[in-house]
Each structure stands twice: as structure tokens, then as C-alpha cells.
């Protein structure tokens, strides 16, 4: 910790934007080093999505009707975009718990005493979480290939899909940051981060065709930001998607995913930084 604080303290003053970027990278490096020294954080983060892949593929795969067929292989390709999106969004709970833990231990107070950009503490934390999410996503993709998932488009489209997933994960991490700053303990942050994630991920097109839901629930699912990213990834992967819908996000899922994610980042980053400043004031 002393190396990190010394690095920030001796940093020469300069352009505010440059200083903010530099400070954010220092904090991100600190969190990545901490993660590397606690490998169980990464390991446990991998177990849950792998379990979802195996359970949904082999337990529910033969009973799901996708595009008029119950072929398990078709459902596997339909499923994986939803599992990928669920994985990046569930990282929100860990981000919130980490920030709450830093607050609880007084680490935020130490950063507050340093001549650094106020938003850098949160930005650095979210960037470190993004790196961990990318690692988890890469391992999960290998597991998906083992259970039969395949893409049917070019490398550019596939990379674009993973880019949308990481952007959504980064956006939701700012929601977790706000929750972490708003509660008193890491346990409360974990609980608060999961309560709203379950309806967001399950009232969507991630695991079932939303056209089979009741009309009002289908409307909610089709306009869910989570659903937009899932549908965009299916298009970019060349995997089976949901039945045609008149909802704009389902007609233009790539654009909808980008717009939703950017709006979430702008709104919740603003709220989180404001909350951090008031807590540090």
C-alpha cells in the first residue's frame, strides 16, 4: 500500500484529465495486484458461470423450444449469449462488495488524504474489475466451446460481441460502485447487488424466447437493456435468436446495447462520484 500511496503522492501536478487517468491507472494496478494475491477471488468467480453453463445445457437443453425445435445443440447456441451477459453483470455484486470493504477498512479515507483526482478511486476500481471480468469471460468461452457452442460469423463480429459484453459489464459495475458507497458493510453490498440482478437477468431473453412470455412481461423483457446486449451478441455470433419483435431494441440490438450501456455509465458514474465526494467530504 505504501508503494501505491507514494506513487500518487509524488506525482507532479499537470493537466487535470492526464492526472485523473494516471491516478485511475495507479488505483487499478493496486487492485489488480490485490486480486493476483487472492486467487480464490478469480476461481470462485469462475465456478458460478461454469455451473450455469453445465446445468442449463444438460438439464434444460432438451426441453427448451427454440425456433420450433428442442434440439439441445440449438439451445446451447441460443443460451451462451445469455450466460456471457449474466456473467459480466453478476460481477456488479463483487465490485460493490469490494468498494464497501475499502470504505469499511478506512482505505477510502487514506486515498482522500492524497492529492489525487476524486473520481480516480472509483474509476481505478471499476477498471480492475473489468480486467477480471474479461479473464472470466475468456475462460467461460473455452468452456462453452467444450459443451458445443459455436459461432457462425467472422472474427470481427465475434470480437464486437465480446466488446459489447464488456461494455455492459463495465456499465453495471458503476451501479455496483454506487451500491457499495451507499451501504455500511460488504455483506450488505453483496446482497444489495444481487437483489436487483436476478429480475434484470431472468426477465429477459437470456434463457427463454421472450415471445412465450405473457404480453406485459414480454414488453418488459424486450426493453430490458440486458436483453438488448444478449440479442446483439446472438446476431454477431450468428446464433439462434428470439422470435421477431416490434420493440425497437430487438430490431436494432447492437445500437440499443451501445446506447443503454453508455447511458448507464454516464448516469451511475455521475451518481457514484457524487456519492463518493459527499462521503469523503
PDB file of C-alpha atoms in Angstrom:
ATOM      1  CA  UNK A   1       0.000   0.000   0.000  1.00  0.00           C
ATOM      2  CA  UNK A   2       2.847   2.401   0.726  1.00  0.00           C
ATOM      3  CA  UNK A   3       4.182   2.000  -2.800  1.00  0.00           C
ATOM      4  CA  UNK A   4       0.810   2.967  -4.223  1.00  0.00           C
ATOM      5  CA  UNK A   5       0.367   5.975  -1.976  1.00  0.00           C
ATOM      6  CA  UNK A   6       3.924   7.123  -2.597  1.00  0.00           C
ATOM      7  CA  UNK A   7       3.369   6.837  -6.349  1.00  0.00           C
ATOM      8  CA  UNK A   8       0.312   9.039  -6.106  1.00  0.00           C
ATOM      9  CA  UNK A   9       1.846  11.493  -3.665  1.00  0.00           C
ATOM     10  CA  UNK A  10       4.954  12.228  -5.714  1.00  0.00           C
ATOM     11  CA  UNK A  11       3.073  12.558  -8.999  1.00  0.00           C
ATOM     12  CA  UNK A  12       3.729  16.029 -10.368  1.00  0.00           C
ATOM     13  CA  UNK A  13       0.747  18.300 -10.969  1.00  0.00           C
ATOM     14  CA  UNK A  14      -0.378  18.673 -14.554  1.00  0.00           C
ATOM     15  CA  UNK A  15      -3.409  18.607 -16.802  1.00  0.00           C
ATOM     16  CA  UNK A  16      -6.459  17.513 -14.723  1.00  0.00           C
ATOM     17  CA  UNK A  17      -7.511  14.924 -17.309  1.00  0.00           C
ATOM     18  CA  UNK A  18      -3.999  13.486 -17.516  1.00  0.00           C
ATOM     19  CA  UNK A  19      -3.739  13.379 -13.741  1.00  0.00           C
ATOM     20  CA  UNK A  20      -7.130  11.675 -13.449  1.00  0.00           C
ATOM     21  CA  UNK A  21      -6.103   8.997 -15.951  1.00  0.00           C
ATOM     22  CA  UNK A  22      -2.760   8.476 -14.207  1.00  0.00           C
ATOM     23  CA  UNK A  23      -4.362   8.242 -10.780  1.00  0.00           C
ATOM     24  CA  UNK A  24      -7.024   5.852 -12.066  1.00  0.00           C
ATOM     25  CA  UNK A  25      -4.380   3.541 -13.521  1.00  0.00           C
ATOM     26  CA  UNK A  26      -2.434   3.576 -10.238  1.00  0.00           C
ATOM     27  CA  UNK A  27      -5.555   2.551  -8.316  1.00  0.00           C
ATOM     28  CA  UNK A  28      -6.398  -0.064 -10.949  1.00  0.00           C
ATOM     29  CA  UNK A  29      -2.895  -1.517 -10.634  1.00  0.00           C
ATOM     30  CA  UNK A  30      -3.260  -1.660  -6.864  1.00  0.00           C
ATOM     31  CA  UNK A  31      -6.498  -3.625  -7.175  1.00  0.00           C
ATOM     32  CA  UNK A  32      -5.087  -5.993  -9.810  1.00  0.00           C
ATOM     33  CA  UNK A  33      -2.105  -6.760  -7.573  1.00  0.00           C
ATOM     34  CA  UNK A  34      -4.514  -7.451  -4.710  1.00  0.00           C
ATOM     35  CA  UNK A  35      -6.559  -9.795  -6.911  1.00  0.00           C
ATOM     36  CA  UNK A  36      -3.446 -11.686  -8.012  1.00  0.00           C
ATOM     37  CA  UNK A  37      -2.541 -12.274  -4.356  1.00  0.00           C
ATOM     38  CA  UNK A  38      -6.020 -13.654  -3.614  1.00  0.00           C
ATOM     39  CA  UNK A  39      -6.532 -16.160  -6.482  1.00  0.00           C
ATOM     40  CA  UNK A  40      -9.654 -17.619  -4.880  1.00  0.00           C
ATOM     41  CA  UNK A  41     -11.451 -14.391  -5.834  1.00  0.00           C
ATOM     42  CA  UNK A  42     -10.958 -15.267  -9.502  1.00  0.00           C
ATOM     43  CA  UNK A  43     -11.553 -19.001  -9.028  1.00  0.00           C
ATOM     44  CA  UNK A  44     -14.865 -18.577  -7.209  1.00  0.00           C
ATOM     45  CA  UNK A  45     -15.892 -16.016  -9.808  1.00  0.00           C
ATOM     46  CA  UNK A  46     -15.437 -18.693 -12.479  1.00  0.00           C
ATOM     47  CA  UNK A  47     -17.294 -21.508 -10.738  1.00  0.00           C
ATOM     48  CA  UNK A  48     -20.769 -19.967 -10.830  1.00  0.00           C
ATOM     49  CA  UNK A  49     -20.941 -19.209 -14.588  1.00  0.00           C
ATOM     50  CA  UNK A  50     -19.460 -22.626 -15.417  1.00  0.00           C
ATOM     51  CA  UNK A  51     -22.160 -24.243 -13.277  1.00  0.00           C
ATOM     52  CA  UNK A  52     -24.831 -22.260 -15.130  1.00  0.00           C
ATOM     53  CA  UNK A  53     -23.450 -23.423 -18.485  1.00  0.00           C
ATOM     54  CA  UNK A  54     -23.430 -27.086 -17.472  1.00  0.00           C
ATOM     55  CA  UNK A  55     -26.812 -27.030 -15.712  1.00  0.00           C
ATOM     56  CA  UNK A  56     -28.716 -25.154 -18.406  1.00  0.00           C
ATOM     57  CA  UNK A  57     -27.083 -27.108 -21.228  1.00  0.00           C
ATOM     58  CA  UNK A  58     -27.550 -30.618 -19.901  1.00  0.00           C
ATOM     59  CA  UNK A  59     -30.560 -30.255 -17.569  1.00  0.00           C
ATOM     60  CA  UNK A  60     -32.816 -27.873 -19.500  1.00  0.00           C
ATOM     61  CA  UNK A  61     -31.394 -28.086 -23.016  1.00  0.00           C
ATOM     62  CA  UNK A  62     -33.625 -30.886 -24.283  1.00  0.00           C
ATOM     63  CA  UNK A  63     -36.856 -29.294 -23.030  1.00  0.00           C
ATOM     64  CA  UNK A  64     -36.455 -25.752 -24.416  1.00  0.00           C
ATOM     65  CA  UNK A  65     -38.220 -24.934 -27.675  1.00  0.00           C
ATOM     66  CA  UNK A  66     -36.118 -22.529 -29.738  1.00  0.00           C
ATOM     67  CA  UNK A  67     -37.219 -21.745 -33.285  1.00  0.00           C
ATOM     68  CA  UNK A  68     -39.622 -24.674 -33.289  1.00  0.00           C
ATOM     69  CA  UNK A  69     -37.083 -27.275 -32.207  1.00  0.00           C
ATOM     70  CA  UNK A  70     -35.988 -28.805 -28.903  1.00  0.00           C
ATOM     71  CA  UNK A  71     -32.567 -29.793 -30.240  1.00  0.00           C
ATOM     72  CA  UNK A  72     -30.118 -29.389 -27.314  1.00  0.00           C
ATOM     73  CA  UNK A  73     -27.401 -28.139 -29.671  1.00  0.00           C
ATOM     74  CA  UNK A  74     -29.654 -25.310 -30.861  1.00  0.00           C
ATOM     75  CA  UNK A  75     -30.436 -24.342 -27.291  1.00  0.00           C
ATOM     76  CA  UNK A  76     -26.739 -24.377 -26.382  1.00  0.00           C
ATOM     77  CA  UNK A  77     -26.003 -21.782 -29.050  1.00  0.00           C
ATOM     78  CA  UNK A  78     -29.076 -19.782 -28.019  1.00  0.00           C
ATOM     79  CA  UNK A  79     -28.070 -19.955 -24.356  1.00  0.00           C
ATOM     80  CA  UNK A  80     -24.449 -18.856 -24.430  1.00  0.00           C
ATOM     81  CA  UNK A  81     -25.013 -15.171 -25.203  1.00  0.00           C
ATOM     82  CA  UNK A  82     -27.303 -15.040 -22.157  1.00  0.00           C
ATOM     83  CA  UNK A  83     -24.755 -16.797 -19.937  1.00  0.00           C
ATOM     84  CA  UNK A  84     -21.989 -14.449 -21.110  1.00  0.00           C
ATOM     85  CA  UNK A  85     -24.150 -11.402 -20.362  1.00  0.00           C
ATOM     86  CA  UNK A  86     -25.216 -12.785 -16.990  1.00  0.00           C
ATOM     87  CA  UNK A  87     -21.591 -13.380 -16.051  1.00  0.00           C
ATOM     88  CA  UNK A  88     -20.479  -9.811 -16.766  1.00  0.00           C
ATOM     89  CA  UNK A  89     -23.462  -8.319 -14.933  1.00  0.00           C
ATOM     90  CA  UNK A  90     -23.088 -10.523 -11.849  1.00  0.00           C
ATOM     91  CA  UNK A  91     -19.606  -9.045 -11.437  1.00  0.00           C
ATOM     92  CA  UNK A  92     -21.507  -5.986 -10.188  1.00  0.00           C
ATOM     93  CA  UNK A  93     -22.037  -7.605  -6.787  1.00  0.00           C
ATOM     94  CA  UNK A  94     -18.311  -8.202  -6.353  1.00  0.00           C
ATOM     95  CA  UNK A  95     -17.494  -4.639  -7.342  1.00  0.00           C
ATOM     96  CA  UNK A  96     -19.944  -3.241  -4.821  1.00  0.00           C
ATOM     97  CA  UNK A  97     -18.642  -5.512  -2.076  1.00  0.00           C
ATOM     98  CA  UNK A  98     -15.039  -4.520  -2.824  1.00  0.00           C
ATOM     99  CA  UNK A  99     -15.767  -0.812  -2.593  1.00  0.00           C
ATOM    100  CA  UNK A 100     -17.819  -1.307   0.574  1.00  0.00           C
ATOM    101  CA  UNK A 101     -14.905  -3.267   2.053  1.00  0.00           C
ATOM    102  CA  UNK A 102     -12.498  -0.435   1.225  1.00  0.00           C
ATOM    103  CA  UNK A 103     -14.866   2.026   2.885  1.00  0.00           C
ATOM    104  CA  UNK A 104     -15.262  -0.206   5.937  1.00  0.00           C
ATOM    105  CA  UNK A 105     -11.487  -0.623   6.384  1.00  0.00           C
ATOM    106  CA  UNK A 106     -10.819   3.091   6.040  1.00  0.00           C
ATOM    107  CA  UNK A 107      -8.874   2.746   2.789  1.00  0.00           C
ATOM    108  CA  UNK A 108     -11.016   5.404   1.133  1.00  0.00           C
ATOM    109  CA  UNK A 109     -10.035   7.826   3.908  1.00  0.00           C
ATOM    110  CA  UNK A 110      -6.359   7.204   3.110  1.00  0.00           C
ATOM    111  CA  UNK A 111      -6.918   7.961  -0.558  1.00  0.00           C
ATOM    112  CA  UNK A 112      -8.876  11.055   0.424  1.00  0.00           C
ATOM    113  CA  UNK A 113      -5.810  12.499   2.138  1.00  0.00           C
ATOM    114  CA  UNK A 114      -3.757  12.269  -1.075  1.00  0.00           C
ATOM    115  CA  UNK A 115      -3.565  14.889  -3.860  1.00  0.00           C
ATOM    116  CA  UNK A 116      -5.399  12.764  -6.400  1.00  0.00           C
ATOM    117  CA  UNK A 117      -8.484  13.069  -8.552  1.00  0.00           C
ATOM    118  CA  UNK A 118     -11.551  12.170  -6.520  1.00  0.00           C
ATOM    119  CA  UNK A 119     -13.124  10.055  -9.279  1.00  0.00           C
ATOM    120  CA  UNK A 120      -9.897   8.111  -9.802  1.00  0.00           C
ATOM    121  CA  UNK A 121     -10.535   5.825  -6.827  1.00  0.00           C
ATOM    122  CA  UNK A 122     -13.790   4.556  -8.306  1.00  0.00           C
ATOM    123  CA  UNK A 123     -12.560   4.548 -11.913  1.00  0.00           C
ATOM    124  CA  UNK A 124      -9.476   2.551 -10.970  1.00  0.00           C
ATOM    125  CA  UNK A 125     -11.582   0.031  -9.069  1.00  0.00           C
ATOM    126  CA  UNK A 126     -14.031  -0.434 -11.947  1.00  0.00           C
ATOM    127  CA  UNK A 127     -11.188  -0.813 -14.463  1.00  0.00           C
ATOM    128  CA  UNK A 128      -9.619  -3.550 -12.334  1.00  0.00           C
ATOM    129  CA  UNK A 129     -12.980  -5.302 -12.119  1.00  0.00           C
ATOM    130  CA  UNK A 130     -13.271  -5.024 -15.907  1.00  0.00           C
ATOM    131  CA  UNK A 131      -9.944  -6.847 -16.334  1.00  0.00           C
ATOM    132  CA  UNK A 132     -11.123  -9.624 -14.027  1.00  0.00           C
ATOM    133  CA  UNK A 133     -14.417  -9.848 -15.934  1.00  0.00           C
ATOM    134  CA  UNK A 134     -12.542 -10.137 -19.245  1.00  0.00           C
ATOM    135  CA  UNK A 135     -10.476 -13.017 -17.841  1.00  0.00           C
ATOM    136  CA  UNK A 136     -13.611 -14.770 -16.597  1.00  0.00           C
ATOM    137  CA  UNK A 137     -15.282 -14.272 -19.976  1.00  0.00           C
ATOM    138  CA  UNK A 138     -12.305 -15.781 -21.818  1.00  0.00           C
ATOM    139  CA  UNK A 139     -12.317 -18.909 -19.656  1.00  0.00           C
ATOM    140  CA  UNK A 140     -16.094 -19.204 -19.960  1.00  0.00           C
ATOM    141  CA  UNK A 141     -15.852 -19.021 -23.754  1.00  0.00           C
ATOM    142  CA  UNK A 142     -13.477 -22.001 -23.720  1.00  0.00           C
ATOM    143  CA  UNK A 143     -15.929 -23.963 -21.552  1.00  0.00           C
ATOM    144  CA  UNK A 144     -18.739 -23.029 -23.942  1.00  0.00           C
ATOM    145  CA  UNK A 145     -16.759 -24.416 -26.877  1.00  0.00           C
ATOM    146  CA  UNK A 146     -16.335 -27.680 -24.964  1.00  0.00           C
ATOM    147  CA  UNK A 147     -20.105 -28.087 -24.492  1.00  0.00           C
ATOM    148  CA  UNK A 148     -20.855 -27.453 -28.171  1.00  0.00           C
ATOM    149  CA  UNK A 149     -21.217 -23.693 -28.609  1.00  0.00           C
ATOM    150  CA  UNK A 150     -20.077 -22.372 -31.984  1.00  0.00           C
ATOM    151  CA  UNK A 151     -20.070 -19.027 -33.772  1.00  0.00           C
ATOM    152  CA  UNK A 152     -21.014 -18.651 -37.432  1.00  0.00           C
ATOM    153  CA  UNK A 153     -19.683 -15.210 -38.303  1.00  0.00           C
ATOM    154  CA  UNK A 154     -16.303 -13.565 -38.825  1.00  0.00           C
ATOM    155  CA  UNK A 155     -13.737 -12.746 -36.162  1.00  0.00           C
ATOM    156  CA  UNK A 156     -14.694  -9.060 -36.299  1.00  0.00           C
ATOM    157  CA  UNK A 157     -18.308  -9.745 -35.370  1.00  0.00           C
ATOM    158  CA  UNK A 158     -17.276 -12.128 -32.584  1.00  0.00           C
ATOM    159  CA  UNK A 159     -14.870  -9.590 -31.082  1.00  0.00           C
ATOM    160  CA  UNK A 160     -17.566  -6.930 -31.407  1.00  0.00           C
ATOM    161  CA  UNK A 161     -19.962  -9.103 -29.406  1.00  0.00           C
ATOM    162  CA  UNK A 162     -17.432  -9.584 -26.615  1.00  0.00           C
ATOM    163  CA  UNK A 163     -16.781  -5.838 -26.692  1.00  0.00           C
ATOM    164  CA  UNK A 164     -20.495  -5.172 -26.111  1.00  0.00           C
ATOM    165  CA  UNK A 165     -20.474  -7.664 -23.242  1.00  0.00           C
ATOM    166  CA  UNK A 166     -17.523  -5.955 -21.559  1.00  0.00           C
ATOM    167  CA  UNK A 167     -19.118  -2.541 -22.069  1.00  0.00           C
ATOM    168  CA  UNK A 168     -22.316  -3.771 -20.405  1.00  0.00           C
ATOM    169  CA  UNK A 169     -20.295  -5.290 -17.571  1.00  0.00           C
ATOM    170  CA  UNK A 170     -18.386  -2.045 -17.078  1.00  0.00           C
ATOM    171  CA  UNK A 171     -21.645  -0.075 -17.066  1.00  0.00           C
ATOM    172  CA  UNK A 172     -23.217  -2.320 -14.428  1.00  0.00           C
ATOM    173  CA  UNK A 173     -20.026  -2.128 -12.352  1.00  0.00           C
ATOM    174  CA  UNK A 174     -20.809   1.554 -11.784  1.00  0.00           C
ATOM    175  CA  UNK A 175     -24.187   0.502 -10.414  1.00  0.00           C
ATOM    176  CA  UNK A 176     -22.284  -1.758  -8.028  1.00  0.00           C
ATOM    177  CA  UNK A 177     -19.980   1.117  -7.103  1.00  0.00           C
ATOM    178  CA  UNK A 178     -22.940   3.265  -6.130  1.00  0.00           C
ATOM    179  CA  UNK A 179     -24.393   0.445  -4.030  1.00  0.00           C
ATOM    180  CA  UNK A 180     -21.026  -0.151  -2.355  1.00  0.00           C
ATOM    181  CA  UNK A 181     -20.800   3.509  -1.376  1.00  0.00           C
ATOM    182  CA  UNK A 182     -24.378   3.539  -0.068  1.00  0.00           C
ATOM    183  CA  UNK A 183     -24.184   0.661   2.434  1.00  0.00           C
ATOM    184  CA  UNK A 184     -22.159   0.072   5.577  1.00  0.00           C
ATOM    185  CA  UNK A 185     -20.783  -3.447   5.119  1.00  0.00           C
ATOM    186  CA  UNK A 186     -19.511  -5.662   2.264  1.00  0.00           C
ATOM    187  CA  UNK A 187     -22.209  -8.229   3.111  1.00  0.00           C
ATOM    188  CA  UNK A 188     -24.928  -5.647   2.580  1.00  0.00           C
ATOM    189  CA  UNK A 189     -23.323  -4.607  -0.710  1.00  0.00           C
ATOM    190  CA  UNK A 190     -23.312  -8.216  -1.944  1.00  0.00           C
ATOM    191  CA  UNK A 191     -26.962  -8.713  -1.008  1.00  0.00           C
ATOM    192  CA  UNK A 192     -27.977  -5.367  -2.455  1.00  0.00           C
ATOM    193  CA  UNK A 193     -26.084  -6.099  -5.653  1.00  0.00           C
ATOM    194  CA  UNK A 194     -27.815  -9.446  -6.227  1.00  0.00           C
ATOM    195  CA  UNK A 195     -31.397  -8.492  -5.345  1.00  0.00           C
ATOM    196  CA  UNK A 196     -31.956  -6.420  -8.466  1.00  0.00           C
ATOM    197  CA  UNK A 197     -29.719  -8.526 -10.734  1.00  0.00           C
ATOM    198  CA  UNK A 198     -31.957 -11.593 -10.653  1.00  0.00           C
ATOM    199  CA  UNK A 199     -35.070  -9.899 -12.112  1.00  0.00           C
ATOM    200  CA  UNK A 200     -32.931  -7.999 -14.634  1.00  0.00           C
ATOM    201  CA  UNK A 201     -31.289 -11.184 -15.933  1.00  0.00           C
ATOM    202  CA  UNK A 202     -34.272 -13.548 -15.745  1.00  0.00           C
ATOM    203  CA  UNK A 203     -36.992 -11.198 -17.045  1.00  0.00           C
ATOM    204  CA  UNK A 204     -35.156 -11.109 -20.339  1.00  0.00           C
ATOM    205  CA  UNK A 205     -34.477 -13.155 -23.448  1.00  0.00           C
ATOM    206  CA  UNK A 206     -31.324 -14.690 -21.954  1.00  0.00           C
ATOM    207  CA  UNK A 207     -32.643 -18.181 -21.228  1.00  0.00           C
ATOM    208  CA  UNK A 208     -36.008 -18.392 -22.988  1.00  0.00           C
ATOM    209  CA  UNK A 209     -37.691 -16.853 -26.017  1.00  0.00           C
ATOM    210  CA  UNK A 210     -39.432 -13.742 -24.679  1.00  0.00           C
ATOM    211  CA  UNK A 211     -42.292 -14.233 -27.184  1.00  0.00           C
ATOM    212  CA  UNK A 212     -43.500 -17.110 -24.981  1.00  0.00           C
ATOM    213  CA  UNK A 213     -43.996 -14.777 -22.003  1.00  0.00           C
ATOM    214  CA  UNK A 214     -47.276 -13.055 -21.162  1.00  0.00           C
ATOM    215  CA  UNK A 215     -47.667  -9.832 -23.234  1.00  0.00           C
ATOM    216  CA  UNK A 216     -46.821  -7.360 -20.457  1.00  0.00           C
ATOM    217  CA  UNK A 217     -43.817  -9.401 -19.339  1.00  0.00           C
ATOM    218  CA  UNK A 218     -42.605  -9.736 -22.927  1.00  0.00           C
ATOM    219  CA  UNK A 219     -42.756  -5.947 -23.261  1.00  0.00           C
ATOM    220  CA  UNK A 220     -40.578  -5.562 -20.157  1.00  0.00           C
ATOM    221  CA  UNK A 221     -38.128  -8.200 -21.395  1.00  0.00           C
ATOM    222  CA  UNK A 222     -37.840  -6.682 -24.877  1.00  0.00           C
ATOM    223  CA  UNK A 223     -36.998  -3.231 -23.490  1.00  0.00           C
ATOM    224  CA  UNK A 224     -34.613  -4.588 -20.860  1.00  0.00           C
ATOM    225  CA  UNK A 225     -31.048  -3.270 -21.501  1.00  0.00           C
ATOM    226  CA  UNK A 226     -29.768  -6.739 -20.640  1.00  0.00           C
ATOM    227  CA  UNK A 227     -31.936  -8.268 -23.407  1.00  0.00           C
ATOM    228  CA  UNK A 228     -30.583  -5.815 -25.978  1.00  0.00           C
ATOM    229  CA  UNK A 229     -26.994  -6.922 -25.356  1.00  0.00           C
ATOM    230  CA  UNK A 230     -27.965 -10.598 -25.407  1.00  0.00           C
ATOM    231  CA  UNK A 231     -29.804 -10.222 -28.709  1.00  0.00           C
ATOM    232  CA  UNK A 232     -26.938  -8.166 -30.178  1.00  0.00           C
ATOM    233  CA  UNK A 233     -24.446 -10.886 -29.250  1.00  0.00           C
ATOM    234  CA  UNK A 234     -26.616 -13.582 -30.817  1.00  0.00           C
ATOM    235  CA  UNK A 235     -26.706 -11.623 -34.056  1.00  0.00           C
ATOM    236  CA  UNK A 236     -22.955 -11.029 -34.002  1.00  0.00           C
ATOM    237  CA  UNK A 237     -22.221 -14.665 -33.086  1.00  0.00           C
ATOM    238  CA  UNK A 238     -24.632 -15.953 -35.724  1.00  0.00           C
ATOM    239  CA  UNK A 239     -26.520 -17.904 -33.048  1.00  0.00           C
ATOM    240  CA  UNK A 240     -30.287 -18.509 -32.895  1.00  0.00           C
ATOM    241  CA  UNK A 241     -32.208 -15.540 -31.529  1.00  0.00           C
ATOM    242  CA  UNK A 242     -35.677 -14.864 -30.174  1.00  0.00           C
ATOM    243  CA  UNK A 243     -38.780 -14.631 -32.364  1.00  0.00           C
ATOM    244  CA  UNK A 244     -39.209 -11.316 -34.225  1.00  0.00           C
ATOM    245  CA  UNK A 245     -40.433  -8.466 -32.036  1.00  0.00           C
ATOM    246  CA  UNK A 246     -41.665  -4.972 -32.889  1.00  0.00           C
ATOM    247  CA  UNK A 247     -39.735  -3.468 -29.946  1.00  0.00           C
ATOM    248  CA  UNK A 248     -37.017  -1.090 -31.153  1.00  0.00           C
ATOM    249  CA  UNK A 249     -34.231  -2.645 -29.015  1.00  0.00           C
ATOM    250  CA  UNK A 250     -34.940  -6.044 -30.593  1.00  0.00           C
ATOM    251  CA  UNK A 251     -35.000  -4.575 -34.088  1.00  0.00           C
ATOM    252  CA  UNK A 252     -31.703  -2.713 -33.574  1.00  0.00           C
ATOM    253  CA  UNK A 253     -29.997  -4.620 -30.745  1.00  0.00           C
ATOM    254  CA  UNK A 254     -26.415  -3.505 -31.412  1.00  0.00           C
ATOM    255  CA  UNK A 255     -27.296   0.181 -31.336  1.00  0.00           C
ATOM    256  CA  UNK A 256     -29.631  -0.367 -28.378  1.00  0.00           C
ATOM    257  CA  UNK A 257     -26.887  -2.154 -26.451  1.00  0.00           C
ATOM    258  CA  UNK A 258     -24.422   0.669 -27.063  1.00  0.00           C
ATOM    259  CA  UNK A 259     -26.913   3.376 -26.112  1.00  0.00           C
ATOM    260  CA  UNK A 260     -28.090   1.589 -22.975  1.00  0.00           C
ATOM    261  CA  UNK A 261     -24.559   0.870 -21.746  1.00  0.00           C
ATOM    262  CA  UNK A 262     -23.309   4.411 -22.342  1.00  0.00           C
ATOM    263  CA  UNK A 263     -26.347   5.911 -20.597  1.00  0.00           C
ATOM    264  CA  UNK A 264     -25.859   3.634 -17.594  1.00  0.00           C
ATOM    265  CA  UNK A 265     -22.175   4.609 -17.364  1.00  0.00           C
ATOM    266  CA  UNK A 266     -22.918   8.341 -17.589  1.00  0.00           C
ATOM    267  CA  UNK A 267     -25.764   8.257 -15.065  1.00  0.00           C
ATOM    268  CA  UNK A 268     -24.314   5.914 -12.465  1.00  0.00           C
ATOM    269  CA  UNK A 269     -20.737   7.179 -12.700  1.00  0.00           C
ATOM    270  CA  UNK A 270     -22.042  10.679 -12.016  1.00  0.00           C
ATOM    271  CA  UNK A 271     -24.097   9.448  -9.062  1.00  0.00           C
ATOM    272  CA  UNK A 272     -21.265   7.287  -7.686  1.00  0.00           C
ATOM    273  CA  UNK A 273     -18.639  10.052  -7.878  1.00  0.00           C
ATOM    274  CA  UNK A 274     -21.075  12.487  -6.247  1.00  0.00           C
ATOM    275  CA  UNK A 275     -21.764   9.937  -3.502  1.00  0.00           C
ATOM    276  CA  UNK A 276     -18.021   9.412  -3.027  1.00  0.00           C
ATOM    277  CA  UNK A 277     -17.399  13.145  -2.720  1.00  0.00           C
ATOM    278  CA  UNK A 278     -20.181  13.560  -0.170  1.00  0.00           C
ATOM    279  CA  UNK A 279     -18.913  10.578   1.818  1.00  0.00           C
ATOM    280  CA  UNK A 280     -15.365  11.989   1.715  1.00  0.00           C
ATOM    281  CA  UNK A 281     -16.420  15.477   2.492  1.00  0.00           C
TER     282      UNK A 281
END
